[in-house]
Amino acid sequence: MDPAAEMARVQDFLGLKKVITEKYFYFNVTKGFPCLMKSEGHSTPHCLGKTKGRNHPSIEPFAIQRLRNFYRPFNEKFYRMTGINFGWL
């Protein structure tokens, strides 16, 4: 995942000037994921907490399918509203 690219997409979608760019992110090798600089040139980054990047519990396939079926109409409506397919179906 490239957080700067995703932020560019969000800013484009919202019609905003691109303010948050790649210079606001750095990859924290210790944590294993990108962190956000609080402001350009600021030395203290903001990294997500201990639960970020943890292993997720396994979920039975029938439970996943049941959730997909339940949320399908809501996701389809959201996709139509945004014009973006987020691949959640």
PDB file of C-alpha atoms in Angstrom, residues 3 32 38 49 53-54 67 72 75 77 81:
ATOM      1  CA  PRO A   3      -0.407   5.969   1.564  1.00  0.00           C
ATOM      2  CA  GLY A  32       6.586  -2.446   9.523  1.00  0.00           C
ATOM      3  CA  LYS A  38       2.691  15.801  11.602  1.00  0.00           C
ATOM      4  CA  GLY A  49      -0.617   2.134  17.914  1.00  0.00           C
ATOM      5  CA  GLY A  53      -0.304  -4.508  11.795  1.00  0.00           C
ATOM      6  CA  ARG A  54      -1.251  -7.318  14.160  1.00  0.00           C
ATOM      7  CA  LEU A  67     -21.303 -10.653   6.031  1.00  0.00           C
ATOM      8  CA  ARG A  72     -23.609  -6.247  -0.631  1.00  0.00           C
ATOM      9  CA  ASN A  75     -21.606  -1.520  -0.818  1.00  0.00           C
ATOM     10  CA  LYS A  77     -25.036   1.726  -3.455  1.00  0.00           C
ATOM     11  CA  MET A  81     -22.529   7.050  -5.325  1.00  0.00           C
TER      12      MET A  81
END
